[in-house]
XYZ file of C-alpha atoms in Angstrom:
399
model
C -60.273 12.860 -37.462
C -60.697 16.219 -39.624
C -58.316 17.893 -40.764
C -58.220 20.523 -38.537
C -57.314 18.359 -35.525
C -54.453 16.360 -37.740
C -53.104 19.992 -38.135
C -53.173 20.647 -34.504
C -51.553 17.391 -33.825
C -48.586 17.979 -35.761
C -48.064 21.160 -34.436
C -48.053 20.295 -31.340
C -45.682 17.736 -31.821
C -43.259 19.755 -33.840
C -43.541 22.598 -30.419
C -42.326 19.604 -27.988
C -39.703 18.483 -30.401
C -37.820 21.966 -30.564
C -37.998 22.540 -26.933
C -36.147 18.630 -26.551
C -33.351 20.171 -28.855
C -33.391 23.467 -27.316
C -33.100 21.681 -23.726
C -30.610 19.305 -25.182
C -27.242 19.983 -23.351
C -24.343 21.572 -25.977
C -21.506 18.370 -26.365
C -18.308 19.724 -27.844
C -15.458 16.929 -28.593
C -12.396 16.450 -27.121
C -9.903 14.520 -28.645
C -6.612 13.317 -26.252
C -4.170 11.654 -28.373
C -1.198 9.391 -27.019
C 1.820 9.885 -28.886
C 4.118 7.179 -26.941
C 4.268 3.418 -27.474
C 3.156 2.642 -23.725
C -0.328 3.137 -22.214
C -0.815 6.606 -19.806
C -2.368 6.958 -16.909
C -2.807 9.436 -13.693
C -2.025 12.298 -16.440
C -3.760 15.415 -16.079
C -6.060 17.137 -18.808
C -6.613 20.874 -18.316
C -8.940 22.271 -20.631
C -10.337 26.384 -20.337
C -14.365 26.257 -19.848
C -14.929 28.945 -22.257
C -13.787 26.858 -24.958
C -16.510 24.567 -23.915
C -19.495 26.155 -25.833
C -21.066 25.390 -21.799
C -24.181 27.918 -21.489
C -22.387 30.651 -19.088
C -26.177 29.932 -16.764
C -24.283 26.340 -16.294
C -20.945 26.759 -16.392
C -20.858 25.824 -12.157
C -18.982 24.214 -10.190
C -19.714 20.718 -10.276
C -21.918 20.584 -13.487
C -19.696 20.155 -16.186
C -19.644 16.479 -17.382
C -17.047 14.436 -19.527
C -18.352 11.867 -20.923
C -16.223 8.583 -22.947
C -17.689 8.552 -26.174
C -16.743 4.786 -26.451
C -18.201 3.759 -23.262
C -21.012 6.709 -23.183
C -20.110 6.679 -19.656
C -19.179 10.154 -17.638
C -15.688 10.068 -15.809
C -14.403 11.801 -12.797
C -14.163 15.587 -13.345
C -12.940 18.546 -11.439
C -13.491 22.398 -12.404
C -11.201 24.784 -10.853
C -10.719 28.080 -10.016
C -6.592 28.358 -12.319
C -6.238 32.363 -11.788
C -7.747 33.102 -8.117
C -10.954 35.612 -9.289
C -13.300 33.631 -7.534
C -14.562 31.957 -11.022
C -13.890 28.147 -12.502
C -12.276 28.712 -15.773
C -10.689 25.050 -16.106
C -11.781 21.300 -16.259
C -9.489 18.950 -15.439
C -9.806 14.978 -16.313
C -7.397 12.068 -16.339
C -7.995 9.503 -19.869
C -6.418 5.988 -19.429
C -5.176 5.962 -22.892
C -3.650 3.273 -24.950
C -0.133 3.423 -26.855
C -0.205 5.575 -29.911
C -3.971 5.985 -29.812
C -6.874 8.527 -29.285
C -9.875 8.936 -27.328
C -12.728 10.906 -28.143
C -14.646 12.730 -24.848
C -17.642 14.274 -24.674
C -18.328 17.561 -22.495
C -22.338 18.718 -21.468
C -23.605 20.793 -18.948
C -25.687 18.320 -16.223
C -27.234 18.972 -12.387
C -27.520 15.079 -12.503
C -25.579 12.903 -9.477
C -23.196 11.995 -12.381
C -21.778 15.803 -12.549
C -22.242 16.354 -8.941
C -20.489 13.193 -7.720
C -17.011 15.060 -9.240
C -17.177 17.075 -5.821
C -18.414 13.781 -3.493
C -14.626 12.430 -4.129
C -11.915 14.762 -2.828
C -8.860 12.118 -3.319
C -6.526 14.788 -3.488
C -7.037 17.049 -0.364
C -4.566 19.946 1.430
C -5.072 22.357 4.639
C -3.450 24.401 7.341
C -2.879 23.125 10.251
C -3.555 25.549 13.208
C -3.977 22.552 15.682
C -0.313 21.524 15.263
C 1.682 24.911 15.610
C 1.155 26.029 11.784
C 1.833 23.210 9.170
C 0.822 23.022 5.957
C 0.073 19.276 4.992
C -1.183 17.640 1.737
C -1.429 14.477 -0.135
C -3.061 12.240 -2.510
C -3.528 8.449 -2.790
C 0.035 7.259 -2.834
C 2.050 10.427 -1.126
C 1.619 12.674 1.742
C 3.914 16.032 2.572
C 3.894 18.843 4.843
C 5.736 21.987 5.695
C 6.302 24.462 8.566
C 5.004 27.910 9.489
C 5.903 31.064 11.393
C 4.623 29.879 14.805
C 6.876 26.528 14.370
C 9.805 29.311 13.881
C 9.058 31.772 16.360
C 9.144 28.754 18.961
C 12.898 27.603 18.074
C 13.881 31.458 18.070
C 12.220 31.746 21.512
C 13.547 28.580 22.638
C 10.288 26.784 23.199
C 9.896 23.228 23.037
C 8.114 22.046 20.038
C 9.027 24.440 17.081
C 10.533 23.509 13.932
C 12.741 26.137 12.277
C 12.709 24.580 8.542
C 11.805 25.412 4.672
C 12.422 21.477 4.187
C 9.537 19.704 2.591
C 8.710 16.719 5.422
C 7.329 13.058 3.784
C 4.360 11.205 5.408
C 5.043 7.957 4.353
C 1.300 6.590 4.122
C 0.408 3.100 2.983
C -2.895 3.689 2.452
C -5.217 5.188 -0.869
C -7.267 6.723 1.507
C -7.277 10.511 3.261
C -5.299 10.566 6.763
C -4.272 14.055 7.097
C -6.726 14.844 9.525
C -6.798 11.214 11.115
C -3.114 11.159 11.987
C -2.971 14.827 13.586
C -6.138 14.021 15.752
C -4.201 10.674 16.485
C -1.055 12.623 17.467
C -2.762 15.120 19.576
C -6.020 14.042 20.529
C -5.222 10.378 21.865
C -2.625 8.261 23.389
C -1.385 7.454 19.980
C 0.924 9.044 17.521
C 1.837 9.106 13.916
C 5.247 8.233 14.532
C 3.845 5.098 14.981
C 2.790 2.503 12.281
C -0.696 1.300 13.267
C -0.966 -0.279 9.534
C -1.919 3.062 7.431
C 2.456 4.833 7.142
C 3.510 6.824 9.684
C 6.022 10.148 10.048
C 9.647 9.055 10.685
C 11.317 10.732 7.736
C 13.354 13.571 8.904
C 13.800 16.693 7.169
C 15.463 19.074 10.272
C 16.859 21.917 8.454
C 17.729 19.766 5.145
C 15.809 20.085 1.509
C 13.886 17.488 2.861
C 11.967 16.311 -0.481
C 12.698 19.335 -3.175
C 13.054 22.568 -0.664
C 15.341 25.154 -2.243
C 18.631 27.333 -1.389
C 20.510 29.251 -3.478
C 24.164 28.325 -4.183
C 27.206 30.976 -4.409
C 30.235 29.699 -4.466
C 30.584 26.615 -2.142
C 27.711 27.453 0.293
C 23.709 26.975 0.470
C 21.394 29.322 1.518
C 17.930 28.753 2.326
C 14.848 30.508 3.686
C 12.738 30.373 7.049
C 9.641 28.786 7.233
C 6.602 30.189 5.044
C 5.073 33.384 6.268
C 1.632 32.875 4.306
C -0.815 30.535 3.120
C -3.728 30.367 0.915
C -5.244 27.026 -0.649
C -6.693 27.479 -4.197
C -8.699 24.126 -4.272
C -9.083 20.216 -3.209
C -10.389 18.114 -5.157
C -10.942 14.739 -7.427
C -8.080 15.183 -9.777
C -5.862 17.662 -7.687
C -5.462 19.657 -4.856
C -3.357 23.231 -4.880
C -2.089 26.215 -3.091
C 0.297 29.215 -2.492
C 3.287 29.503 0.468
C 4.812 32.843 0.504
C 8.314 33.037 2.125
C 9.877 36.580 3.897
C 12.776 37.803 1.727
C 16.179 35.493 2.520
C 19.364 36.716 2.143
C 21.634 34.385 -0.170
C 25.710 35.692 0.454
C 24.403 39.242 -0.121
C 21.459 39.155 -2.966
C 17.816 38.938 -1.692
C 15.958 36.852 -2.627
C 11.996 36.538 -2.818
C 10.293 33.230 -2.776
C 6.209 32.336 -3.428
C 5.962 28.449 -3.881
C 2.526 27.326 -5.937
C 1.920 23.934 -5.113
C 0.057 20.879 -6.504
C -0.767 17.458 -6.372
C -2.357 15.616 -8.561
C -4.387 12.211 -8.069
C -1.826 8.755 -8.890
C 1.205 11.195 -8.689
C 4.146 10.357 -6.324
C 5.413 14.163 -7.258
C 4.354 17.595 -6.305
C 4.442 19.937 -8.278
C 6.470 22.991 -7.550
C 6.089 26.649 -9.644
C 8.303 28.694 -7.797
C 8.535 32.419 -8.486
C 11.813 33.887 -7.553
C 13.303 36.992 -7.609
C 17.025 38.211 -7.450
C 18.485 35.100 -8.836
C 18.600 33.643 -12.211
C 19.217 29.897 -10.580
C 18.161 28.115 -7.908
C 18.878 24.485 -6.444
C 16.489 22.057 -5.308
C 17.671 19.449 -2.798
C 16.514 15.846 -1.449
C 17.953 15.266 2.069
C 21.331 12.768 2.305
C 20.572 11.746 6.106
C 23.352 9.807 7.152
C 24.704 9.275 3.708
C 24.220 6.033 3.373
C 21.841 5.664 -0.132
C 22.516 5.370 -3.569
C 22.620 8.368 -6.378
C 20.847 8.291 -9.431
C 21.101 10.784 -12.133
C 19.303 10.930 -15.669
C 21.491 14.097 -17.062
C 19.807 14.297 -20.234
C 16.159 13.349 -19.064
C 16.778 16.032 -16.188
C 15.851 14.022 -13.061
C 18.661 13.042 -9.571
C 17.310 10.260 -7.096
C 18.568 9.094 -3.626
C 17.414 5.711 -2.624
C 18.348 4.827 0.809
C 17.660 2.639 3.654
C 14.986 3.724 6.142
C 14.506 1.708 9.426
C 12.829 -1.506 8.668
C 11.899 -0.335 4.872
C 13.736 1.809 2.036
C 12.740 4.952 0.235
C 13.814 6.957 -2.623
C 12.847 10.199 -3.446
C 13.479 12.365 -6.398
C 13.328 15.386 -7.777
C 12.500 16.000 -12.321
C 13.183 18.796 -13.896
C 11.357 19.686 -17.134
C 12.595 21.482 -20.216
C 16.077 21.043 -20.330
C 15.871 23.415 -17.562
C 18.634 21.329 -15.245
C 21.811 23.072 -15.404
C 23.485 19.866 -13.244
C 23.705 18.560 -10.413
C 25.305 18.491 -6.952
C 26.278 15.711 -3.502
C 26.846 18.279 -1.216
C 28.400 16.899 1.838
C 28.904 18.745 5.115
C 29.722 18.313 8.945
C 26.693 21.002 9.544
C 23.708 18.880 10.795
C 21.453 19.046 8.196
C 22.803 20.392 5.520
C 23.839 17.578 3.396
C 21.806 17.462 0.188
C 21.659 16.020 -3.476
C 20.651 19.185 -5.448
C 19.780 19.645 -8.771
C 20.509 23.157 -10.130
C 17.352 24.854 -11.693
C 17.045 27.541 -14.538
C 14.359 30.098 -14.038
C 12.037 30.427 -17.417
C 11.322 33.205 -18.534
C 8.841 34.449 -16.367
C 11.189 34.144 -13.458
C 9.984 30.905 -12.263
C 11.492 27.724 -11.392
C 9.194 24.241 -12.653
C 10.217 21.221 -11.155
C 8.585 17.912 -9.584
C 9.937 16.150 -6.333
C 8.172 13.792 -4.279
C 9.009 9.732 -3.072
C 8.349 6.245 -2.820
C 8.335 4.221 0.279
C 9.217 0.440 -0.403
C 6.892 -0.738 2.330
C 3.957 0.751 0.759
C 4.156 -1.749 -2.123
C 4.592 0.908 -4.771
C 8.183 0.557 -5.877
C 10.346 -2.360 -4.475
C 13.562 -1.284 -5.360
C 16.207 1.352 -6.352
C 15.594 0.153 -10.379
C 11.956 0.585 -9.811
C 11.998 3.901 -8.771
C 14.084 5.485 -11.165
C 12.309 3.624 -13.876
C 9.166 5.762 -12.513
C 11.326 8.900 -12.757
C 12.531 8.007 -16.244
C 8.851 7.304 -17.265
C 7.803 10.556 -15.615
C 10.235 12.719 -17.645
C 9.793 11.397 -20.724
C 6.251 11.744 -20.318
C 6.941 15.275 -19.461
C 8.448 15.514 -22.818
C 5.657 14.230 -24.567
C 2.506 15.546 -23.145
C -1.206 14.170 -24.652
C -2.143 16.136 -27.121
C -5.430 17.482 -26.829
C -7.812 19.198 -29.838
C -11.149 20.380 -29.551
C -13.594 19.080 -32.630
């Protein structure tokens, strides 16, 4: 070989060596550190793409990839869409982390079934639901809810059969990790079945009427609740692998003489047995989020300082709690609030807006029969645990 071709050799393998590192994906670190002495789980990660160092010709939907640097192994993923302009600007992820430890993650830019498997999965999964006058349903894995719109309204005004006339927040108490939104309204109105019946996956037989249901609002003055109609508008933001989210917008409600405006941003995230609720409210500095009484025959928990009320109670063949935790400090107290009005008997916790007028809380449940709390203890253990990790959030540095 002369040395004219040994020249052209090396050449030519210096060429194919800078494309490989010019076609190498960009990896910035993430580091998620755990704080508490206990392990977390089913915590949320948010993280803003344009801190990424992601090539803007990749930053899509469904190509970002987080990968374990222990187990060089990519985990479930979901970009989303945080401000509405039609653009992904966050990455969400959920680490299982140790006790006082640190994990070190990965993020590239991939077309590969790894990065678009993220939007195979949608665990955590919301719509509206023209079929079935207007609800709004969603749920995850463990919890389902739903909500009622202005057809359901206009019906009880009218006087037809069927409406509901409620700002409550209903429970679907499923028993499965699977989706059954859409299963259980085709079972209720497209066969002889119904999903006040337990064929093995939960069923509907909570009752919210015109209660709080599971965290609905009112405003307090003086000895009296008032509350709102049933949402007005609707717009989903996103479903997804990690969580699912969306807007209700209420007509203005009149509360003993003040008006009041109410927009409800919702979200549920994946191994969460609470929703999310970012509330923006106008004409009050307050406002009280309830959990239904029923017949008043359940147990009251309250953590004061943690900032969290609970009401476990019998429920046919089964028992549930549900609960409502209030970040911040931001619960002023709480409230039984008995009265012979059908309905209207609630356990509220009083809410202080932050400062940009909105009130933050979580509410949500736990139905005994589905195996994921077995008693009253249990529960508010979970609500404890929930708090406090509230109050301790993973820390998370980009390297």
């Amino acid at each position: 070989m002369n040395s004219k071709q040994l020249a052209f050799i090396c050449l030519t393998g210096l060429f194919f060596m800078g494309c490989a590192e010019k076609e190498a994906p960009v990896r910035k670190k993430i580091v998620v550190s755990n704080t508490m002495d206990t392990n977390r789980e089913f915590e949320t990660v948010s993280i803003p793409i344009d801190s990424l160092d992601i090539d803007a010709t990749d930053d899509k939907k469904g190509r970002i990839v987080i990968i374990d640097d222990a187990t060089q192994k990519p985990i479930l993923s979901q970009t989303i869409d945080s401000d509405g302009d039609g653009t992904d600007d966050m990455v969400l992820f959920q680490p299982e982390i140790k006790a006082t430890s640190e994990m070190v993650f990965s993020v590239s830019s991939s077309d590969s079934t790894a990065a678009t498997a993220n939007d195979s999965v949608t665990r955590c999964y919301s719509r509206f639901v023209p079929e079935r006058t207007d609800d709004y349903a969603w749920e995850n894995d463990r919890v389902a809810f739903r909500t009622y719109g202005p057809t359901a309204q206009k019906m009880v005004e009218d006087d037809v059969k069927g409406g509901t006339l409620s700002s409550g927040i209903d429970a679907w108490l499923k028993r499965v990790d699977y989706p059954i939104i859409n299963k259980w309204y085709k079972k209720e109105l497209e066969t002889d079945g119904s999903y006040h019946e337990d064929d093995g996956e939960g069923l509907d037989s909570f009752h919210v009427g015109s209660s709080r249901g599971v965290g609905g609002i009112a405003s307090k003055d003086g000895d009296t609740y008032s509350i709102s109609k049933n949402f007005t508008a609707w717009k989903r933001l996103y479903n997804g692998p990690i969580r699912t989210s969306f807007i209700l917008t209420y007509a203005d409600w009149d509360a003993a003489g003040k008006q009041i405006s109410e927009e409800k941003h919702i979200s549920l995230d994946y191994g969460s047995n609470l929703s999310k609720f970012e509330i923006s409210i106008k004409g009050t500095d307050t406002i009280s989020a309830g959990l239904a009484l029923h017949e008043n025959e359940g147990t009251i928990g309250v953590g004061g300082e943690e900032g969290w009320i609970s009401y476990w109670e019998p429920h046919f063949d089964s028992e549930i709690g549900t609960g409502i935790v209030v970040p911040n400090g931001h619960m002023l107290g709480h409230e039984k609030y008995e009265t012979e009005e059908t309905d209207r008997s609630n356990l509220y916790a009083h809410i202080k807006l932050n400062e940009d007028g909105k009130a933050v809380y979580y509410a949500g449940f736990g139905w005994k029969k589905s195996a994921q709390f077995m008693n009253r203890t249990e529960w508010e253990n979970y609500l404890e645990a929930f708090s406090e990790k509230l109050k301790n959030p993973l820390v998370v540095e980009m390297r």
